[in-house]
Amino acid sequence: MITVKTFECNQLQENTYVVSDDTRECVIIDCGAYFEDEHQAIQQYIEAQQLKPVHLLATHGHFDHNYGNDFIFKTYGLKVEISADDAFLINDLPGQFESMIGIPLHRQYPEVGHFFEEGETISFGHHKFEILKTPGHTPGGVTYYNKEEGIAFSGDTLFRMSIGRTDFDRGSYQDITNSLHQVLAKLPPETVVFCGHGPKTTIGEEVRYNPYFS
């Protein structure tokens, strides 16, 4: 059985997830932890549950989902894993931050640990995540999906009754619409979706009520 712990992080109330199973191996998804108390909360949870982090995953390359990559590297020695289509974002988090926020980000980030290949899966403990390509919010946006547990981590592709913005650099409304209809809508309706911001939802609820699926 998979356990999902959610941490709401940084100025943009981004969702960071620690996902583990009974082996106590865990993956950290979208570490947006910016403040020291956020770092401490994640570290204390991992220590209290006696977890072993084995992957640091990003659904996409925006800074608010990757603020804490330096903390994870310093603490656990893990480098972020992400789609190569978002290399232009993840390789310059300080520059991306300054261009969007207007002030410098004085942090040093390690190089990317791994760029995903087509059809790759992520393994931890007794479980695996399929990597589903869901571009639109960014060109390299992905969703992590575990069929057995019926859970998905959508980043900013899908929110409860909404979707991520497509007016950022290389965003595409057509691509995100295709991701909704051709990828996410084909998942079982009972699939629980953990979003990049806001509450979780289900595929069935979104297909039925989210106007972007109509």
JSON list of N, CA, C and O in Angstrom, two decimals, residues 55-111:
[
{"chain": "A", "resi": 55, "resn": "HIS", "atom": "N", "xyz": [14.26, 8.59, -4.96]},
{"chain": "A", "resi": 55, "resn": "HIS", "atom": "CA", "xyz": [14.10, 9.39, -6.17]},
{"chain": "A", "resi": 55, "resn": "HIS", "atom": "C", "xyz": [13.58, 10.78, -5.80]},
{"chain": "A", "resi": 55, "resn": "HIS", "atom": "O", "xyz": [12.75, 10.92, -4.89]},
{"chain": "A", "resi": 56, "resn": "LEU", "atom": "N", "xyz": [14.07, 11.78, -6.52]},
{"chain": "A", "resi": 56, "resn": "LEU", "atom": "CA", "xyz": [13.51, 13.13, -6.49]},
{"chain": "A", "resi": 56, "resn": "LEU", "atom": "C", "xyz": [12.95, 13.40, -7.87]},
{"chain": "A", "resi": 56, "resn": "LEU", "atom": "O", "xyz": [13.71, 13.49, -8.84]},
{"chain": "A", "resi": 57, "resn": "LEU", "atom": "N", "xyz": [11.64, 13.49, -7.98]},
{"chain": "A", "resi": 57, "resn": "LEU", "atom": "CA", "xyz": [10.96, 13.61, -9.27]},
{"chain": "A", "resi": 57, "resn": "LEU", "atom": "C", "xyz": [10.34, 14.99, -9.42]},
{"chain": "A", "resi": 57, "resn": "LEU", "atom": "O", "xyz": [9.85, 15.56, -8.45]},
{"chain": "A", "resi": 58, "resn": "ALA", "atom": "N", "xyz": [10.33, 15.48, -10.65]},
{"chain": "A", "resi": 58, "resn": "ALA", "atom": "CA", "xyz": [9.64, 16.74, -10.95]},
{"chain": "A", "resi": 58, "resn": "ALA", "atom": "C", "xyz": [8.61, 16.49, -12.05]},
{"chain": "A", "resi": 58, "resn": "ALA", "atom": "O", "xyz": [8.92, 15.84, -13.06]},
{"chain": "A", "resi": 59, "resn": "THR", "atom": "N", "xyz": [7.40, 16.99, -11.85]},
{"chain": "A", "resi": 59, "resn": "THR", "atom": "CA", "xyz": [6.40, 16.91, -12.91]},
{"chain": "A", "resi": 59, "resn": "THR", "atom": "C", "xyz": [6.69, 17.87, -14.04]},
{"chain": "A", "resi": 59, "resn": "THR", "atom": "O", "xyz": [6.28, 17.65, -15.18]},
{"chain": "A", "resi": 60, "resn": "HIS", "atom": "N", "xyz": [7.39, 18.97, -13.71]},
{"chain": "A", "resi": 60, "resn": "HIS", "atom": "CA", "xyz": [7.78, 19.96, -14.72]},
{"chain": "A", "resi": 60, "resn": "HIS", "atom": "C", "xyz": [8.84, 20.87, -14.11]},
{"chain": "A", "resi": 60, "resn": "HIS", "atom": "O", "xyz": [9.19, 20.73, -12.94]},
{"chain": "A", "resi": 61, "resn": "GLY", "atom": "N", "xyz": [9.33, 21.81, -14.91]},
{"chain": "A", "resi": 61, "resn": "GLY", "atom": "CA", "xyz": [10.52, 22.55, -14.52]},
{"chain": "A", "resi": 61, "resn": "GLY", "atom": "C", "xyz": [10.33, 23.90, -13.90]},
{"chain": "A", "resi": 61, "resn": "GLY", "atom": "O", "xyz": [11.31, 24.63, -13.73]},
{"chain": "A", "resi": 62, "resn": "HIS", "atom": "N", "xyz": [9.13, 24.30, -13.54]},
{"chain": "A", "resi": 62, "resn": "HIS", "atom": "CA", "xyz": [8.94, 25.63, -12.96]},
{"chain": "A", "resi": 62, "resn": "HIS", "atom": "C", "xyz": [9.53, 25.71, -11.56]},
{"chain": "A", "resi": 62, "resn": "HIS", "atom": "O", "xyz": [9.51, 24.74, -10.79]},
{"chain": "A", "resi": 63, "resn": "PHE", "atom": "N", "xyz": [10.02, 26.89, -11.21]},
{"chain": "A", "resi": 63, "resn": "PHE", "atom": "CA", "xyz": [10.79, 27.07, -9.98]},
{"chain": "A", "resi": 63, "resn": "PHE", "atom": "C", "xyz": [10.00, 26.74, -8.73]},
{"chain": "A", "resi": 63, "resn": "PHE", "atom": "O", "xyz": [10.54, 26.22, -7.76]},
{"chain": "A", "resi": 64, "resn": "ASP", "atom": "N", "xyz": [8.68, 27.02, -8.72]},
{"chain": "A", "resi": 64, "resn": "ASP", "atom": "CA", "xyz": [7.92, 26.80, -7.49]},
{"chain": "A", "resi": 64, "resn": "ASP", "atom": "C", "xyz": [7.77, 25.31, -7.16]},
{"chain": "A", "resi": 64, "resn": "ASP", "atom": "O", "xyz": [7.44, 24.96, -6.03]},
{"chain": "A", "resi": 65, "resn": "HIS", "atom": "N", "xyz": [8.04, 24.44, -8.12]},
{"chain": "A", "resi": 65, "resn": "HIS", "atom": "CA", "xyz": [8.02, 23.00, -7.90]},
{"chain": "A", "resi": 65, "resn": "HIS", "atom": "C", "xyz": [9.41, 22.43, -7.68]},
{"chain": "A", "resi": 65, "resn": "HIS", "atom": "O", "xyz": [9.54, 21.21, -7.49]},
{"chain": "A", "resi": 66, "resn": "ASN", "atom": "N", "xyz": [10.42, 23.28, -7.70]},
{"chain": "A", "resi": 66, "resn": "ASN", "atom": "CA", "xyz": [11.80, 22.80, -7.61]},
{"chain": "A", "resi": 66, "resn": "ASN", "atom": "C", "xyz": [12.68, 23.62, -6.68]},
{"chain": "A", "resi": 66, "resn": "ASN", "atom": "O", "xyz": [13.89, 23.42, -6.62]},
{"chain": "A", "resi": 67, "resn": "TYR", "atom": "N", "xyz": [12.09, 24.55, -5.94]},
{"chain": "A", "resi": 67, "resn": "TYR", "atom": "CA", "xyz": [12.85, 25.35, -4.97]},
{"chain": "A", "resi": 67, "resn": "TYR", "atom": "C", "xyz": [13.74, 24.49, -4.08]},
{"chain": "A", "resi": 67, "resn": "TYR", "atom": "O", "xyz": [14.87, 24.85, -3.76]},
{"chain": "A", "resi": 68, "resn": "GLY", "atom": "N", "xyz": [13.21, 23.36, -3.63]},
{"chain": "A", "resi": 68, "resn": "GLY", "atom": "CA", "xyz": [13.88, 22.57, -2.61]},
{"chain": "A", "resi": 68, "resn": "GLY", "atom": "C", "xyz": [14.84, 21.52, -3.15]},
{"chain": "A", "resi": 68, "resn": "GLY", "atom": "O", "xyz": [15.34, 20.69, -2.37]},
{"chain": "A", "resi": 69, "resn": "ASN", "atom": "N", "xyz": [15.14, 21.54, -4.44]},
{"chain": "A", "resi": 69, "resn": "ASN", "atom": "CA", "xyz": [16.04, 20.53, -4.99]},
{"chain": "A", "resi": 69, "resn": "ASN", "atom": "C", "xyz": [17.43, 20.59, -4.37]},
{"chain": "A", "resi": 69, "resn": "ASN", "atom": "O", "xyz": [18.10, 19.57, -4.23]},
{"chain": "A", "resi": 70, "resn": "ASP", "atom": "N", "xyz": [17.87, 21.80, -4.02]},
{"chain": "A", "resi": 70, "resn": "ASP", "atom": "CA", "xyz": [19.18, 21.93, -3.37]},
{"chain": "A", "resi": 70, "resn": "ASP", "atom": "C", "xyz": [19.16, 21.30, -1.98]},
{"chain": "A", "resi": 70, "resn": "ASP", "atom": "O", "xyz": [20.10, 20.61, -1.58]},
{"chain": "A", "resi": 71, "resn": "PHE", "atom": "N", "xyz": [18.08, 21.52, -1.24]},
{"chain": "A", "resi": 71, "resn": "PHE", "atom": "CA", "xyz": [17.92, 20.92, 0.09]},
{"chain": "A", "resi": 71, "resn": "PHE", "atom": "C", "xyz": [17.91, 19.39, 0.02]},
{"chain": "A", "resi": 71, "resn": "PHE", "atom": "O", "xyz": [18.57, 18.71, 0.83]},
{"chain": "A", "resi": 72, "resn": "ILE", "atom": "N", "xyz": [17.18, 18.84, -0.95]},
{"chain": "A", "resi": 72, "resn": "ILE", "atom": "CA", "xyz": [17.12, 17.37, -1.08]},
{"chain": "A", "resi": 72, "resn": "ILE", "atom": "C", "xyz": [18.48, 16.81, -1.44]},
{"chain": "A", "resi": 72, "resn": "ILE", "atom": "O", "xyz": [18.90, 15.77, -0.92]},
{"chain": "A", "resi": 73, "resn": "PHE", "atom": "N", "xyz": [19.22, 17.50, -2.31]},
{"chain": "A", "resi": 73, "resn": "PHE", "atom": "CA", "xyz": [20.55, 17.02, -2.68]},
{"chain": "A", "resi": 73, "resn": "PHE", "atom": "C", "xyz": [21.49, 17.05, -1.49]},
{"chain": "A", "resi": 73, "resn": "PHE", "atom": "O", "xyz": [22.22, 16.08, -1.23]},
{"chain": "A", "resi": 74, "resn": "LYS", "atom": "N", "xyz": [21.48, 18.14, -0.74]},
{"chain": "A", "resi": 74, "resn": "LYS", "atom": "CA", "xyz": [22.37, 18.26, 0.42]},
{"chain": "A", "resi": 74, "resn": "LYS", "atom": "C", "xyz": [22.03, 17.26, 1.51]},
{"chain": "A", "resi": 74, "resn": "LYS", "atom": "O", "xyz": [22.92, 16.75, 2.21]},
{"chain": "A", "resi": 75, "resn": "THR", "atom": "N", "xyz": [20.75, 16.94, 1.65]},
{"chain": "A", "resi": 75, "resn": "THR", "atom": "CA", "xyz": [20.30, 16.08, 2.74]},
{"chain": "A", "resi": 75, "resn": "THR", "atom": "C", "xyz": [20.35, 14.60, 2.39]},
{"chain": "A", "resi": 75, "resn": "THR", "atom": "O", "xyz": [20.75, 13.77, 3.21]},
{"chain": "A", "resi": 76, "resn": "TYR", "atom": "N", "xyz": [19.96, 14.26, 1.14]},
{"chain": "A", "resi": 76, "resn": "TYR", "atom": "CA", "xyz": [19.82, 12.86, 0.77]},
{"chain": "A", "resi": 76, "resn": "TYR", "atom": "C", "xyz": [20.66, 12.46, -0.45]},
{"chain": "A", "resi": 76, "resn": "TYR", "atom": "O", "xyz": [20.64, 11.29, -0.83]},
{"chain": "A", "resi": 77, "resn": "GLY", "atom": "N", "xyz": [21.35, 13.41, -1.05]},
{"chain": "A", "resi": 77, "resn": "GLY", "atom": "CA", "xyz": [22.21, 13.10, -2.19]},
{"chain": "A", "resi": 77, "resn": "GLY", "atom": "C", "xyz": [21.47, 12.81, -3.47]},
{"chain": "A", "resi": 77, "resn": "GLY", "atom": "O", "xyz": [22.05, 12.24, -4.41]},
{"chain": "A", "resi": 78, "resn": "LEU", "atom": "N", "xyz": [20.20, 13.19, -3.56]},
{"chain": "A", "resi": 78, "resn": "LEU", "atom": "CA", "xyz": [19.40, 12.92, -4.76]},
{"chain": "A", "resi": 78, "resn": "LEU", "atom": "C", "xyz": [19.36, 14.14, -5.67]},
{"chain": "A", "resi": 78, "resn": "LEU", "atom": "O", "xyz": [19.20, 15.28, -5.21]},
{"chain": "A", "resi": 79, "resn": "LYS", "atom": "N", "xyz": [19.49, 13.89, -6.98]},
{"chain": "A", "resi": 79, "resn": "LYS", "atom": "CA", "xyz": [19.33, 14.94, -7.99]},
{"chain": "A", "resi": 79, "resn": "LYS", "atom": "C", "xyz": [18.01, 14.74, -8.71]},
{"chain": "A", "resi": 79, "resn": "LYS", "atom": "O", "xyz": [17.53, 13.61, -8.87]},
{"chain": "A", "resi": 80, "resn": "VAL", "atom": "N", "xyz": [17.46, 15.82, -9.18]},
{"chain": "A", "resi": 80, "resn": "VAL", "atom": "CA", "xyz": [16.12, 15.78, -9.76]},
{"chain": "A", "resi": 80, "resn": "VAL", "atom": "C", "xyz": [16.10, 14.96, -11.06]},
{"chain": "A", "resi": 80, "resn": "VAL", "atom": "O", "xyz": [17.06, 14.96, -11.83]},
{"chain": "A", "resi": 81, "resn": "GLU", "atom": "N", "xyz": [14.98, 14.28, -11.27]},
{"chain": "A", "resi": 81, "resn": "GLU", "atom": "CA", "xyz": [14.70, 13.54, -12.50]},
{"chain": "A", "resi": 81, "resn": "GLU", "atom": "C", "xyz": [13.50, 14.20, -13.17]},
{"chain": "A", "resi": 81, "resn": "GLU", "atom": "O", "xyz": [12.48, 14.45, -12.53]},
{"chain": "A", "resi": 82, "resn": "ILE", "atom": "N", "xyz": [13.62, 14.45, -14.48]},
{"chain": "A", "resi": 82, "resn": "ILE", "atom": "CA", "xyz": [12.64, 15.30, -15.17]},
{"chain": "A", "resi": 82, "resn": "ILE", "atom": "C", "xyz": [12.70, 15.03, -16.66]},
{"chain": "A", "resi": 82, "resn": "ILE", "atom": "O", "xyz": [13.68, 14.46, -17.17]},
{"chain": "A", "resi": 83, "resn": "SER", "atom": "N", "xyz": [11.68, 15.44, -17.39]},
{"chain": "A", "resi": 83, "resn": "SER", "atom": "CA", "xyz": [11.69, 15.33, -18.85]},
{"chain": "A", "resi": 83, "resn": "SER", "atom": "C", "xyz": [12.72, 16.27, -19.46]},
{"chain": "A", "resi": 83, "resn": "SER", "atom": "O", "xyz": [12.85, 17.43, -19.05]},
{"chain": "A", "resi": 84, "resn": "ALA", "atom": "N", "xyz": [13.42, 15.79, -20.47]},
{"chain": "A", "resi": 84, "resn": "ALA", "atom": "CA", "xyz": [14.40, 16.61, -21.18]},
{"chain": "A", "resi": 84, "resn": "ALA", "atom": "C", "xyz": [13.75, 17.80, -21.87]},
{"chain": "A", "resi": 84, "resn": "ALA", "atom": "O", "xyz": [14.42, 18.82, -22.12]},
{"chain": "A", "resi": 85, "resn": "ASP", "atom": "N", "xyz": [12.45, 17.73, -22.14]},
{"chain": "A", "resi": 85, "resn": "ASP", "atom": "CA", "xyz": [11.77, 18.85, -22.79]},
{"chain": "A", "resi": 85, "resn": "ASP", "atom": "C", "xyz": [11.66, 20.07, -21.89]},
{"chain": "A", "resi": 85, "resn": "ASP", "atom": "O", "xyz": [11.34, 21.16, -22.35]},
{"chain": "A", "resi": 86, "resn": "ASP", "atom": "N", "xyz": [11.90, 19.88, -20.59]},
{"chain": "A", "resi": 86, "resn": "ASP", "atom": "CA", "xyz": [11.92, 21.02, -19.66]},
{"chain": "A", "resi": 86, "resn": "ASP", "atom": "C", "xyz": [13.33, 21.37, -19.21]},
{"chain": "A", "resi": 86, "resn": "ASP", "atom": "O", "xyz": [13.50, 22.09, -18.21]},
{"chain": "A", "resi": 87, "resn": "ALA", "atom": "N", "xyz": [14.33, 20.92, -19.94]},
{"chain": "A", "resi": 87, "resn": "ALA", "atom": "CA", "xyz": [15.72, 21.24, -19.58]},
{"chain": "A", "resi": 87, "resn": "ALA", "atom": "C", "xyz": [15.97, 22.74, -19.56]},
{"chain": "A", "resi": 87, "resn": "ALA", "atom": "O", "xyz": [16.71, 23.25, -18.70]},
{"chain": "A", "resi": 88, "resn": "PHE", "atom": "N", "xyz": [15.34, 23.47, -20.46]},
{"chain": "A", "resi": 88, "resn": "PHE", "atom": "CA", "xyz": [15.55, 24.92, -20.54]},
{"chain": "A", "resi": 88, "resn": "PHE", "atom": "C", "xyz": [15.05, 25.62, -19.28]},
{"chain": "A", "resi": 88, "resn": "PHE", "atom": "O", "xyz": [15.53, 26.72, -18.95]},
{"chain": "A", "resi": 89, "resn": "LEU", "atom": "N", "xyz": [14.13, 25.00, -18.57]},
{"chain": "A", "resi": 89, "resn": "LEU", "atom": "CA", "xyz": [13.62, 25.56, -17.31]},
{"chain": "A", "resi": 89, "resn": "LEU", "atom": "C", "xyz": [14.44, 25.09, -16.11]},
{"chain": "A", "resi": 89, "resn": "LEU", "atom": "O", "xyz": [14.90, 25.90, -15.31]},
{"chain": "A", "resi": 90, "resn": "ILE", "atom": "N", "xyz": [14.62, 23.81, -15.99]},
{"chain": "A", "resi": 90, "resn": "ILE", "atom": "CA", "xyz": [15.25, 23.26, -14.79]},
{"chain": "A", "resi": 90, "resn": "ILE", "atom": "C", "xyz": [16.73, 23.63, -14.70]},
{"chain": "A", "resi": 90, "resn": "ILE", "atom": "O", "xyz": [17.28, 23.70, -13.60]},
{"chain": "A", "resi": 91, "resn": "ASN", "atom": "N", "xyz": [17.38, 23.86, -15.83]},
{"chain": "A", "resi": 91, "resn": "ASN", "atom": "CA", "xyz": [18.81, 24.18, -15.82]},
{"chain": "A", "resi": 91, "resn": "ASN", "atom": "C", "xyz": [19.11, 25.62, -15.44]},
{"chain": "A", "resi": 91, "resn": "ASN", "atom": "O", "xyz": [20.28, 25.98, -15.30]},
{"chain": "A", "resi": 92, "resn": "ASP", "atom": "N", "xyz": [18.07, 26.43, -15.27]},
{"chain": "A", "resi": 92, "resn": "ASP", "atom": "CA", "xyz": [18.29, 27.83, -14.89]},
{"chain": "A", "resi": 92, "resn": "ASP", "atom": "C", "xyz": [17.20, 28.30, -13.95]},
{"chain": "A", "resi": 92, "resn": "ASP", "atom": "O", "xyz": [16.47, 29.25, -14.24]},
{"chain": "A", "resi": 93, "resn": "LEU", "atom": "N", "xyz": [17.08, 27.63, -12.81]},
{"chain": "A", "resi": 93, "resn": "LEU", "atom": "CA", "xyz": [16.04, 28.02, -11.85]},
{"chain": "A", "resi": 93, "resn": "LEU", "atom": "C", "xyz": [16.22, 29.45, -11.33]},
{"chain": "A", "resi": 93, "resn": "LEU", "atom": "O", "xyz": [15.25, 30.20, -11.26]},
{"chain": "A", "resi": 94, "resn": "PRO", "atom": "N", "xyz": [17.45, 29.88, -10.99]},
{"chain": "A", "resi": 94, "resn": "PRO", "atom": "CA", "xyz": [17.60, 31.28, -10.54]},
{"chain": "A", "resi": 94, "resn": "PRO", "atom": "C", "xyz": [17.21, 32.29, -11.61]},
{"chain": "A", "resi": 94, "resn": "PRO", "atom": "O", "xyz": [16.56, 33.30, -11.31]},
{"chain": "A", "resi": 95, "resn": "GLY", "atom": "N", "xyz": [17.61, 32.05, -12.86]},
{"chain": "A", "resi": 95, "resn": "GLY", "atom": "CA", "xyz": [17.24, 32.96, -13.93]},
{"chain": "A", "resi": 95, "resn": "GLY", "atom": "C", "xyz": [15.76, 32.98, -14.18]},
{"chain": "A", "resi": 95, "resn": "GLY", "atom": "O", "xyz": [15.16, 34.04, -14.43]},
{"chain": "A", "resi": 96, "resn": "GLN", "atom": "N", "xyz": [15.13, 31.82, -14.14]},
{"chain": "A", "resi": 96, "resn": "GLN", "atom": "CA", "xyz": [13.68, 31.71, -14.30]},
{"chain": "A", "resi": 96, "resn": "GLN", "atom": "C", "xyz": [12.97, 32.48, -13.20]},
{"chain": "A", "resi": 96, "resn": "GLN", "atom": "O", "xyz": [12.01, 33.22, -13.46]},
{"chain": "A", "resi": 97, "resn": "PHE", "atom": "N", "xyz": [13.43, 32.30, -11.97]},
{"chain": "A", "resi": 97, "resn": "PHE", "atom": "CA", "xyz": [12.83, 33.00, -10.82]},
{"chain": "A", "resi": 97, "resn": "PHE", "atom": "C", "xyz": [12.94, 34.51, -10.99]},
{"chain": "A", "resi": 97, "resn": "PHE", "atom": "O", "xyz": [11.95, 35.24, -10.82]},
{"chain": "A", "resi": 98, "resn": "GLU", "atom": "N", "xyz": [14.14, 34.99, -11.34]},
{"chain": "A", "resi": 98, "resn": "GLU", "atom": "CA", "xyz": [14.35, 36.43, -11.43]},
{"chain": "A", "resi": 98, "resn": "GLU", "atom": "C", "xyz": [13.52, 37.04, -12.57]},
{"chain": "A", "resi": 98, "resn": "GLU", "atom": "O", "xyz": [12.99, 38.15, -12.43]},
{"chain": "A", "resi": 99, "resn": "SER", "atom": "N", "xyz": [13.40, 36.33, -13.68]},
{"chain": "A", "resi": 99, "resn": "SER", "atom": "CA", "xyz": [12.63, 36.87, -14.80]},
{"chain": "A", "resi": 99, "resn": "SER", "atom": "C", "xyz": [11.14, 36.96, -14.49]},
{"chain": "A", "resi": 99, "resn": "SER", "atom": "O", "xyz": [10.44, 37.84, -15.00]},
{"chain": "A", "resi": 100, "resn": "MET", "atom": "N", "xyz": [10.65, 36.07, -13.61]},
{"chain": "A", "resi": 100, "resn": "MET", "atom": "CA", "xyz": [9.23, 36.07, -13.30]},
{"chain": "A", "resi": 100, "resn": "MET", "atom": "C", "xyz": [8.89, 36.87, -12.05]},
{"chain": "A", "resi": 100, "resn": "MET", "atom": "O", "xyz": [7.84, 37.51, -11.98]},
{"chain": "A", "resi": 101, "resn": "ILE", "atom": "N", "xyz": [9.80, 36.87, -11.06]},
{"chain": "A", "resi": 101, "resn": "ILE", "atom": "CA", "xyz": [9.53, 37.53, -9.79]},
{"chain": "A", "resi": 101, "resn": "ILE", "atom": "C", "xyz": [10.19, 38.91, -9.72]},
{"chain": "A", "resi": 101, "resn": "ILE", "atom": "O", "xyz": [9.70, 39.82, -9.05]},
{"chain": "A", "resi": 102, "resn": "GLY", "atom": "N", "xyz": [11.33, 39.05, -10.40]},
{"chain": "A", "resi": 102, "resn": "GLY", "atom": "CA", "xyz": [11.99, 40.35, -10.46]},
{"chain": "A", "resi": 102, "resn": "GLY", "atom": "C", "xyz": [13.06, 40.58, -9.43]},
{"chain": "A", "resi": 102, "resn": "GLY", "atom": "O", "xyz": [13.60, 41.69, -9.33]},
{"chain": "A", "resi": 103, "resn": "ILE", "atom": "N", "xyz": [13.40, 39.55, -8.65]},
{"chain": "A", "resi": 103, "resn": "ILE", "atom": "CA", "xyz": [14.48, 39.66, -7.68]},
{"chain": "A", "resi": 103, "resn": "ILE", "atom": "C", "xyz": [15.39, 38.44, -7.83]},
{"chain": "A", "resi": 103, "resn": "ILE", "atom": "O", "xyz": [14.95, 37.39, -8.31]},
{"chain": "A", "resi": 104, "resn": "PRO", "atom": "N", "xyz": [16.65, 38.54, -7.41]},
{"chain": "A", "resi": 104, "resn": "PRO", "atom": "CA", "xyz": [17.56, 37.40, -7.54]},
{"chain": "A", "resi": 104, "resn": "PRO", "atom": "C", "xyz": [17.20, 36.25, -6.60]},
{"chain": "A", "resi": 104, "resn": "PRO", "atom": "O", "xyz": [16.63, 36.45, -5.54]},
{"chain": "A", "resi": 105, "resn": "LEU", "atom": "N", "xyz": [17.54, 35.05, -7.02]},
{"chain": "A", "resi": 105, "resn": "LEU", "atom": "CA", "xyz": [17.41, 33.86, -6.19]},
{"chain": "A", "resi": 105, "resn": "LEU", "atom": "C", "xyz": [18.82, 33.35, -5.91]},
{"chain": "A", "resi": 105, "resn": "LEU", "atom": "O", "xyz": [19.46, 32.77, -6.77]},
{"chain": "A", "resi": 106, "resn": "HIS", "atom": "N", "xyz": [19.31, 33.60, -4.71]},
{"chain": "A", "resi": 106, "resn": "HIS", "atom": "CA", "xyz": [20.70, 33.30, -4.38]},
{"chain": "A", "resi": 106, "resn": "HIS", "atom": "C", "xyz": [20.82, 31.88, -3.84]},
{"chain": "A", "resi": 106, "resn": "HIS", "atom": "O", "xyz": [21.05, 31.64, -2.65]},
{"chain": "A", "resi": 107, "resn": "ARG", "atom": "N", "xyz": [20.65, 30.91, -4.75]},
{"chain": "A", "resi": 107, "resn": "ARG", "atom": "CA", "xyz": [20.76, 29.50, -4.37]},
{"chain": "A", "resi": 107, "resn": "ARG", "atom": "C", "xyz": [21.49, 28.75, -5.47]},
{"chain": "A", "resi": 107, "resn": "ARG", "atom": "O", "xyz": [21.34, 29.07, -6.65]},
{"chain": "A", "resi": 108, "resn": "GLN", "atom": "N", "xyz": [22.27, 27.75, -5.07]},
{"chain": "A", "resi": 108, "resn": "GLN", "atom": "CA", "xyz": [23.01, 26.93, -6.02]},
{"chain": "A", "resi": 108, "resn": "GLN", "atom": "C", "xyz": [22.33, 25.57, -6.14]},
{"chain": "A", "resi": 108, "resn": "GLN", "atom": "O", "xyz": [22.11, 24.88, -5.14]},
{"chain": "A", "resi": 109, "resn": "TYR", "atom": "N", "xyz": [22.02, 25.19, -7.37]},
{"chain": "A", "resi": 109, "resn": "TYR", "atom": "CA", "xyz": [21.33, 23.93, -7.62]},
{"chain": "A", "resi": 109, "resn": "TYR", "atom": "C", "xyz": [22.24, 22.93, -8.32]},
{"chain": "A", "resi": 109, "resn": "TYR", "atom": "O", "xyz": [22.99, 23.30, -9.22]},
{"chain": "A", "resi": 110, "resn": "PRO", "atom": "N", "xyz": [22.15, 21.65, -7.94]},
{"chain": "A", "resi": 110, "resn": "PRO", "atom": "CA", "xyz": [22.94, 20.63, -8.64]},
{"chain": "A", "resi": 110, "resn": "PRO", "atom": "C", "xyz": [22.42, 20.40, -10.04]},
{"chain": "A", "resi": 110, "resn": "PRO", "atom": "O", "xyz": [21.28, 20.76, -10.36]},
{"chain": "A", "resi": 111, "resn": "GLU", "atom": "N", "xyz": [23.23, 19.81, -10.87]},
{"chain": "A", "resi": 111, "resn": "GLU", "atom": "CA", "xyz": [22.80, 19.46, -12.21]},
{"chain": "A", "resi": 111, "resn": "GLU", "atom": "C", "xyz": [21.70, 18.40, -12.15]},
{"chain": "A", "resi": 111, "resn": "GLU", "atom": "O", "xyz": [21.51, 17.72, -11.12]}
]
